[in-house]
């Protein structure tokens, strides 16, 4: 594949003979035109891998609002969603379809070099209200207005709830009101931090399965 910095009349788009001109993430390129193959044969392993890929893509949908921010710093030449998929594909999901196993403790809503929170605890104040507390671990390479991001996921409903920002690292506590449909449901809990300008992010901390009050 050859990249085009600047053609005679600008980057080529569309098909020209045996090549196709296009662009991705703002980068123009040429590639060989694909030949149409009628009913291509795929091995059982290829079919299983395609099924797994489709399943993981669908499974991540409820997390999209969070991972587009949490993985933005890793979106170099790819989207944040693609970076997240690459990161969790083989760590969270193991086995083959339809016997695919999910390790919820390995799920990541964010990944990066920013310092995460310390000594995070969760407890219910009321059936709909989660109290989140952590230590103020401000120091070198952090800032007082680093933002907290938390996600709560229910397996049965395949639904997330959470928040991004408006809560600072130095606040040390926050009470979050759950979506009514998640009240009384067990929730996998994740927390991370991002810089105020979203240019840095921390690794994810898995806080375990939070049982209902």
PDB file of C-alpha atoms in Angstrom:
ATOM      1  CA  UNK A   1       0.000   0.000   0.000  1.00  0.00           C
ATOM      2  CA  UNK A   2       1.397   3.395  -1.000  1.00  0.00           C
ATOM      3  CA  UNK A   3       0.479   6.639   0.747  1.00  0.00           C
ATOM      4  CA  UNK A   4      -0.017   9.769  -1.352  1.00  0.00           C
ATOM      5  CA  UNK A   5       1.391  12.923   0.165  1.00  0.00           C
ATOM      6  CA  UNK A   6       0.213  15.113  -2.726  1.00  0.00           C
ATOM      7  CA  UNK A   7      -0.783  13.970  -6.215  1.00  0.00           C
ATOM      8  CA  UNK A   8      -0.680  16.005  -9.399  1.00  0.00           C
ATOM      9  CA  UNK A   9      -4.267  17.131  -8.849  1.00  0.00           C
ATOM     10  CA  UNK A  10      -4.492  16.259  -5.171  1.00  0.00           C
ATOM     11  CA  UNK A  11      -5.191  12.856  -3.593  1.00  0.00           C
ATOM     12  CA  UNK A  12      -6.845  10.292  -5.877  1.00  0.00           C
ATOM     13  CA  UNK A  13     -10.312   9.050  -4.933  1.00  0.00           C
ATOM     14  CA  UNK A  14     -12.289   6.265  -6.523  1.00  0.00           C
ATOM     15  CA  UNK A  15     -11.240   3.390  -8.766  1.00  0.00           C
ATOM     16  CA  UNK A  16      -8.673   3.844 -11.527  1.00  0.00           C
ATOM     17  CA  UNK A  17      -7.877   0.652 -13.404  1.00  0.00           C
ATOM     18  CA  UNK A  18      -6.618  -1.920 -10.914  1.00  0.00           C
ATOM     19  CA  UNK A  19      -6.152   0.555  -8.045  1.00  0.00           C
ATOM     20  CA  UNK A  20      -8.520   2.382  -5.708  1.00  0.00           C
ATOM     21  CA  UNK A  21      -7.803   5.755  -4.135  1.00  0.00           C
ATOM     22  CA  UNK A  22      -9.296   6.555  -0.753  1.00  0.00           C
ATOM     23  CA  UNK A  23      -8.491   8.103   2.625  1.00  0.00           C
ATOM     24  CA  UNK A  24      -8.736   7.007   6.247  1.00  0.00           C
ATOM     25  CA  UNK A  25      -8.269   9.174   9.331  1.00  0.00           C
ATOM     26  CA  UNK A  26      -7.266  11.989   6.945  1.00  0.00           C
ATOM     27  CA  UNK A  27      -4.499   9.908   5.310  1.00  0.00           C
ATOM     28  CA  UNK A  28      -4.873   9.435   1.526  1.00  0.00           C
ATOM     29  CA  UNK A  29      -3.726   6.071   0.116  1.00  0.00           C
ATOM     30  CA  UNK A  30      -3.882   3.706  -2.844  1.00  0.00           C
ATOM     31  CA  UNK A  31      -4.743   0.028  -2.671  1.00  0.00           C
ATOM     32  CA  UNK A  32      -5.239  -2.761  -5.155  1.00  0.00           C
ATOM     33  CA  UNK A  33      -8.834  -3.217  -6.217  1.00  0.00           C
ATOM     34  CA  UNK A  34     -10.275  -6.401  -4.774  1.00  0.00           C
ATOM     35  CA  UNK A  35     -11.463  -9.107  -7.095  1.00  0.00           C
ATOM     36  CA  UNK A  36     -14.973 -10.342  -6.490  1.00  0.00           C
ATOM     37  CA  UNK A  37     -14.985 -13.961  -5.399  1.00  0.00           C
ATOM     38  CA  UNK A  38     -18.321 -15.744  -5.491  1.00  0.00           C
ATOM     39  CA  UNK A  39     -19.148 -17.628  -2.290  1.00  0.00           C
ATOM     40  CA  UNK A  40     -15.618 -17.605  -0.774  1.00  0.00           C
ATOM     41  CA  UNK A  41     -14.951 -20.645   1.388  1.00  0.00           C
ATOM     42  CA  UNK A  42     -14.034 -19.974   5.003  1.00  0.00           C
ATOM     43  CA  UNK A  43     -12.596 -22.458   7.437  1.00  0.00           C
ATOM     44  CA  UNK A  44     -14.408 -23.244  10.717  1.00  0.00           C
ATOM     45  CA  UNK A  45     -11.690 -21.283  12.557  1.00  0.00           C
ATOM     46  CA  UNK A  46     -12.259 -18.218  10.344  1.00  0.00           C
ATOM     47  CA  UNK A  47     -16.007 -18.418  10.873  1.00  0.00           C
ATOM     48  CA  UNK A  48     -15.555 -18.705  14.638  1.00  0.00           C
ATOM     49  CA  UNK A  49     -13.186 -15.727  14.688  1.00  0.00           C
ATOM     50  CA  UNK A  50     -15.618 -13.626  12.654  1.00  0.00           C
ATOM     51  CA  UNK A  51     -18.418 -14.542  15.045  1.00  0.00           C
ATOM     52  CA  UNK A  52     -16.294 -13.596  18.048  1.00  0.00           C
ATOM     53  CA  UNK A  53     -15.304 -10.286  16.460  1.00  0.00           C
ATOM     54  CA  UNK A  54     -18.952  -9.429  15.771  1.00  0.00           C
ATOM     55  CA  UNK A  55     -19.958 -10.418  19.308  1.00  0.00           C
ATOM     56  CA  UNK A  56     -17.233  -8.325  20.979  1.00  0.00           C
ATOM     57  CA  UNK A  57     -18.121  -5.321  18.824  1.00  0.00           C
ATOM     58  CA  UNK A  58     -21.746  -5.601  19.870  1.00  0.00           C
ATOM     59  CA  UNK A  59     -20.864  -6.222  23.534  1.00  0.00           C
ATOM     60  CA  UNK A  60     -18.839  -3.005  23.696  1.00  0.00           C
ATOM     61  CA  UNK A  61     -21.691  -0.786  22.458  1.00  0.00           C
ATOM     62  CA  UNK A  62     -22.996   0.135  25.960  1.00  0.00           C
ATOM     63  CA  UNK A  63     -19.459   1.274  26.872  1.00  0.00           C
ATOM     64  CA  UNK A  64     -18.947   3.502  23.806  1.00  0.00           C
ATOM     65  CA  UNK A  65     -19.593   6.835  25.528  1.00  0.00           C
ATOM     66  CA  UNK A  66     -16.813   6.080  28.007  1.00  0.00           C
ATOM     67  CA  UNK A  67     -14.167   4.333  25.916  1.00  0.00           C
ATOM     68  CA  UNK A  68     -14.174   7.019  23.211  1.00  0.00           C
ATOM     69  CA  UNK A  69     -12.723   9.254  25.949  1.00  0.00           C
ATOM     70  CA  UNK A  70     -10.740   6.668  27.888  1.00  0.00           C
ATOM     71  CA  UNK A  71      -8.938   5.367  24.792  1.00  0.00           C
ATOM     72  CA  UNK A  72      -8.634   8.651  22.901  1.00  0.00           C
ATOM     73  CA  UNK A  73      -4.928   8.988  23.711  1.00  0.00           C
ATOM     74  CA  UNK A  74      -4.289   5.572  22.101  1.00  0.00           C
ATOM     75  CA  UNK A  75      -6.239   6.396  18.954  1.00  0.00           C
ATOM     76  CA  UNK A  76      -3.173   6.901  16.736  1.00  0.00           C
ATOM     77  CA  UNK A  77      -3.999   5.982  13.162  1.00  0.00           C
ATOM     78  CA  UNK A  78      -7.181   4.330  14.423  1.00  0.00           C
ATOM     79  CA  UNK A  79     -10.367   5.253  16.263  1.00  0.00           C
ATOM     80  CA  UNK A  80     -10.680   5.091  20.052  1.00  0.00           C
ATOM     81  CA  UNK A  81     -13.233   2.302  19.643  1.00  0.00           C
ATOM     82  CA  UNK A  82     -10.770   0.281  17.562  1.00  0.00           C
ATOM     83  CA  UNK A  83      -8.056   0.849  20.171  1.00  0.00           C
ATOM     84  CA  UNK A  84     -10.388  -0.375  22.919  1.00  0.00           C
ATOM     85  CA  UNK A  85     -11.412  -3.428  20.915  1.00  0.00           C
ATOM     86  CA  UNK A  86      -7.769  -4.362  20.327  1.00  0.00           C
ATOM     87  CA  UNK A  87      -7.030  -3.960  24.032  1.00  0.00           C
ATOM     88  CA  UNK A  88      -9.867  -6.117  25.387  1.00  0.00           C
ATOM     89  CA  UNK A  89     -10.389  -8.646  22.582  1.00  0.00           C
ATOM     90  CA  UNK A  90      -8.130 -11.371  23.977  1.00  0.00           C
ATOM     91  CA  UNK A  91      -7.969 -10.293  27.637  1.00  0.00           C
ATOM     92  CA  UNK A  92     -11.683 -10.031  28.423  1.00  0.00           C
ATOM     93  CA  UNK A  93     -12.947 -12.685  25.993  1.00  0.00           C
ATOM     94  CA  UNK A  94     -11.607 -16.218  25.772  1.00  0.00           C
ATOM     95  CA  UNK A  95     -12.720 -19.379  24.021  1.00  0.00           C
ATOM     96  CA  UNK A  96     -14.785 -19.601  20.857  1.00  0.00           C
ATOM     97  CA  UNK A  97     -18.385 -18.973  19.970  1.00  0.00           C
ATOM     98  CA  UNK A  98     -20.841 -19.956  21.259  1.00  0.00           C
ATOM     99  CA  UNK A  99     -18.878 -20.943  24.397  1.00  0.00           C
ATOM    100  CA  UNK A 100     -17.211 -17.550  24.829  1.00  0.00           C
ATOM    101  CA  UNK A 101     -16.109 -16.726  28.388  1.00  0.00           C
ATOM    102  CA  UNK A 102     -16.051 -13.141  29.705  1.00  0.00           C
ATOM    103  CA  UNK A 103     -13.643 -11.999  32.417  1.00  0.00           C
ATOM    104  CA  UNK A 104     -15.279  -8.802  33.653  1.00  0.00           C
ATOM    105  CA  UNK A 105     -12.308  -7.966  35.873  1.00  0.00           C
ATOM    106  CA  UNK A 106     -10.181  -7.401  32.747  1.00  0.00           C
ATOM    107  CA  UNK A 107     -12.558  -4.927  31.087  1.00  0.00           C
ATOM    108  CA  UNK A 108     -11.015  -1.495  30.501  1.00  0.00           C
ATOM    109  CA  UNK A 109     -12.905   1.755  30.057  1.00  0.00           C
ATOM    110  CA  UNK A 110      -9.649   3.700  29.914  1.00  0.00           C
ATOM    111  CA  UNK A 111      -5.951   3.098  29.438  1.00  0.00           C
ATOM    112  CA  UNK A 112      -2.955   5.389  29.825  1.00  0.00           C
ATOM    113  CA  UNK A 113      -0.137   6.763  31.945  1.00  0.00           C
ATOM    114  CA  UNK A 114      -2.122   9.195  34.130  1.00  0.00           C
ATOM    115  CA  UNK A 115      -2.177   8.256  37.809  1.00  0.00           C
ATOM    116  CA  UNK A 116      -5.427   6.600  38.809  1.00  0.00           C
ATOM    117  CA  UNK A 117      -7.299   6.967  42.090  1.00  0.00           C
ATOM    118  CA  UNK A 118      -6.202   5.314  45.352  1.00  0.00           C
ATOM    119  CA  UNK A 119      -8.179   3.268  47.893  1.00  0.00           C
ATOM    120  CA  UNK A 120     -11.530   3.532  46.127  1.00  0.00           C
ATOM    121  CA  UNK A 121     -14.566   2.250  48.043  1.00  0.00           C
ATOM    122  CA  UNK A 122     -18.201   1.844  47.039  1.00  0.00           C
ATOM    123  CA  UNK A 123     -21.292   1.601  49.241  1.00  0.00           C
ATOM    124  CA  UNK A 124     -25.008   2.224  48.938  1.00  0.00           C
ATOM    125  CA  UNK A 125     -26.555   5.161  50.763  1.00  0.00           C
ATOM    126  CA  UNK A 126     -29.975   4.251  49.372  1.00  0.00           C
ATOM    127  CA  UNK A 127     -31.017   1.591  46.824  1.00  0.00           C
ATOM    128  CA  UNK A 128     -30.508   4.104  44.022  1.00  0.00           C
ATOM    129  CA  UNK A 129     -27.586   6.102  45.446  1.00  0.00           C
ATOM    130  CA  UNK A 130     -23.974   4.881  45.353  1.00  0.00           C
ATOM    131  CA  UNK A 131     -21.393   6.555  47.575  1.00  0.00           C
ATOM    132  CA  UNK A 132     -17.910   6.578  46.004  1.00  0.00           C
ATOM    133  CA  UNK A 133     -14.862   7.549  48.054  1.00  0.00           C
ATOM    134  CA  UNK A 134     -11.130   7.677  47.348  1.00  0.00           C
ATOM    135  CA  UNK A 135      -7.913   9.168  48.716  1.00  0.00           C
ATOM    136  CA  UNK A 136      -6.493  12.401  47.340  1.00  0.00           C
ATOM    137  CA  UNK A 137      -3.299  11.184  45.699  1.00  0.00           C
ATOM    138  CA  UNK A 138      -2.424  14.427  43.913  1.00  0.00           C
ATOM    139  CA  UNK A 139       1.256  14.813  43.203  1.00  0.00           C
ATOM    140  CA  UNK A 140       3.745  14.974  40.359  1.00  0.00           C
ATOM    141  CA  UNK A 141       2.230  14.425  36.920  1.00  0.00           C
ATOM    142  CA  UNK A 142      -1.330  14.949  38.199  1.00  0.00           C
ATOM    143  CA  UNK A 143      -3.542  18.013  38.468  1.00  0.00           C
ATOM    144  CA  UNK A 144      -6.266  18.985  40.912  1.00  0.00           C
ATOM    145  CA  UNK A 145      -8.884  19.101  38.148  1.00  0.00           C
ATOM    146  CA  UNK A 146      -8.181  15.611  36.779  1.00  0.00           C
ATOM    147  CA  UNK A 147     -11.621  14.174  36.081  1.00  0.00           C
ATOM    148  CA  UNK A 148     -13.142  11.005  37.513  1.00  0.00           C
ATOM    149  CA  UNK A 149     -14.941   8.557  35.203  1.00  0.00           C
ATOM    150  CA  UNK A 150     -16.980   5.645  36.554  1.00  0.00           C
ATOM    151  CA  UNK A 151     -19.049   2.961  34.845  1.00  0.00           C
ATOM    152  CA  UNK A 152     -21.531   0.446  36.241  1.00  0.00           C
ATOM    153  CA  UNK A 153     -22.543  -2.524  34.064  1.00  0.00           C
ATOM    154  CA  UNK A 154     -25.298  -5.109  34.495  1.00  0.00           C
ATOM    155  CA  UNK A 155     -24.874  -8.460  32.713  1.00  0.00           C
ATOM    156  CA  UNK A 156     -28.571  -9.315  32.555  1.00  0.00           C
ATOM    157  CA  UNK A 157     -29.713  -6.081  30.909  1.00  0.00           C
ATOM    158  CA  UNK A 158     -26.428  -5.439  29.048  1.00  0.00           C
ATOM    159  CA  UNK A 159     -26.719  -1.803  30.140  1.00  0.00           C
ATOM    160  CA  UNK A 160     -24.224   0.691  31.564  1.00  0.00           C
ATOM    161  CA  UNK A 161     -24.662   3.784  33.675  1.00  0.00           C
ATOM    162  CA  UNK A 162     -22.036   6.174  34.964  1.00  0.00           C
ATOM    163  CA  UNK A 163     -20.482   9.587  34.672  1.00  0.00           C
ATOM    164  CA  UNK A 164     -17.591  11.361  32.977  1.00  0.00           C
ATOM    165  CA  UNK A 165     -16.149  14.482  34.545  1.00  0.00           C
ATOM    166  CA  UNK A 166     -17.681  17.153  36.793  1.00  0.00           C
ATOM    167  CA  UNK A 167     -15.972  15.278  39.638  1.00  0.00           C
ATOM    168  CA  UNK A 168     -12.341  16.125  40.409  1.00  0.00           C
ATOM    169  CA  UNK A 169      -9.533  13.969  41.743  1.00  0.00           C
ATOM    170  CA  UNK A 170      -9.337  16.198  44.827  1.00  0.00           C
ATOM    171  CA  UNK A 171     -13.079  15.934  45.638  1.00  0.00           C
ATOM    172  CA  UNK A 172     -12.426  12.562  47.309  1.00  0.00           C
ATOM    173  CA  UNK A 173     -16.122  11.629  47.347  1.00  0.00           C
ATOM    174  CA  UNK A 174     -19.175  11.595  45.104  1.00  0.00           C
ATOM    175  CA  UNK A 175     -22.693  10.215  45.349  1.00  0.00           C
ATOM    176  CA  UNK A 176     -24.054   8.861  42.084  1.00  0.00           C
ATOM    177  CA  UNK A 177     -27.759   8.307  41.405  1.00  0.00           C
ATOM    178  CA  UNK A 178     -28.386   5.159  39.367  1.00  0.00           C
ATOM    179  CA  UNK A 179     -30.662   4.839  36.380  1.00  0.00           C
ATOM    180  CA  UNK A 180     -33.932   3.388  37.796  1.00  0.00           C
ATOM    181  CA  UNK A 181     -33.692   0.267  35.607  1.00  0.00           C
ATOM    182  CA  UNK A 182     -30.449  -0.715  37.372  1.00  0.00           C
ATOM    183  CA  UNK A 183     -31.766  -0.395  40.928  1.00  0.00           C
ATOM    184  CA  UNK A 184     -31.687  -3.773  42.634  1.00  0.00           C
ATOM    185  CA  UNK A 185     -29.305  -5.247  40.026  1.00  0.00           C
ATOM    186  CA  UNK A 186     -25.728  -6.512  40.590  1.00  0.00           C
ATOM    187  CA  UNK A 187     -23.284  -4.155  38.901  1.00  0.00           C
ATOM    188  CA  UNK A 188     -19.716  -4.553  37.680  1.00  0.00           C
ATOM    189  CA  UNK A 189     -17.970  -1.310  38.680  1.00  0.00           C
ATOM    190  CA  UNK A 190     -15.066   0.428  36.931  1.00  0.00           C
ATOM    191  CA  UNK A 191     -13.317   3.721  37.636  1.00  0.00           C
ATOM    192  CA  UNK A 192     -10.582   5.757  35.952  1.00  0.00           C
ATOM    193  CA  UNK A 193      -9.313   9.322  35.586  1.00  0.00           C
ATOM    194  CA  UNK A 194      -8.757  11.642  32.644  1.00  0.00           C
ATOM    195  CA  UNK A 195      -7.100  15.017  32.451  1.00  0.00           C
ATOM    196  CA  UNK A 196      -9.408  18.007  32.144  1.00  0.00           C
ATOM    197  CA  UNK A 197      -8.384  18.509  28.498  1.00  0.00           C
ATOM    198  CA  UNK A 198      -8.801  14.753  27.795  1.00  0.00           C
ATOM    199  CA  UNK A 199      -5.209  14.467  26.570  1.00  0.00           C
ATOM    200  CA  UNK A 200      -4.270  11.972  29.288  1.00  0.00           C
ATOM    201  CA  UNK A 201      -6.023   9.019  30.840  1.00  0.00           C
ATOM    202  CA  UNK A 202      -5.325   6.408  33.494  1.00  0.00           C
ATOM    203  CA  UNK A 203      -5.611   2.647  33.464  1.00  0.00           C
ATOM    204  CA  UNK A 204      -8.929   1.242  34.635  1.00  0.00           C
ATOM    205  CA  UNK A 205      -9.517   0.024  38.181  1.00  0.00           C
ATOM    206  CA  UNK A 206     -12.036  -2.802  38.462  1.00  0.00           C
ATOM    207  CA  UNK A 207     -13.939  -2.379  41.729  1.00  0.00           C
ATOM    208  CA  UNK A 208     -15.641  -5.757  41.656  1.00  0.00           C
ATOM    209  CA  UNK A 209     -19.271  -6.835  41.448  1.00  0.00           C
ATOM    210  CA  UNK A 210     -21.399  -4.483  43.545  1.00  0.00           C
ATOM    211  CA  UNK A 211     -24.398  -6.378  44.974  1.00  0.00           C
ATOM    212  CA  UNK A 212     -27.715  -4.533  45.286  1.00  0.00           C
ATOM    213  CA  UNK A 213     -28.702  -3.028  48.606  1.00  0.00           C
TER     214      UNK A 213
END
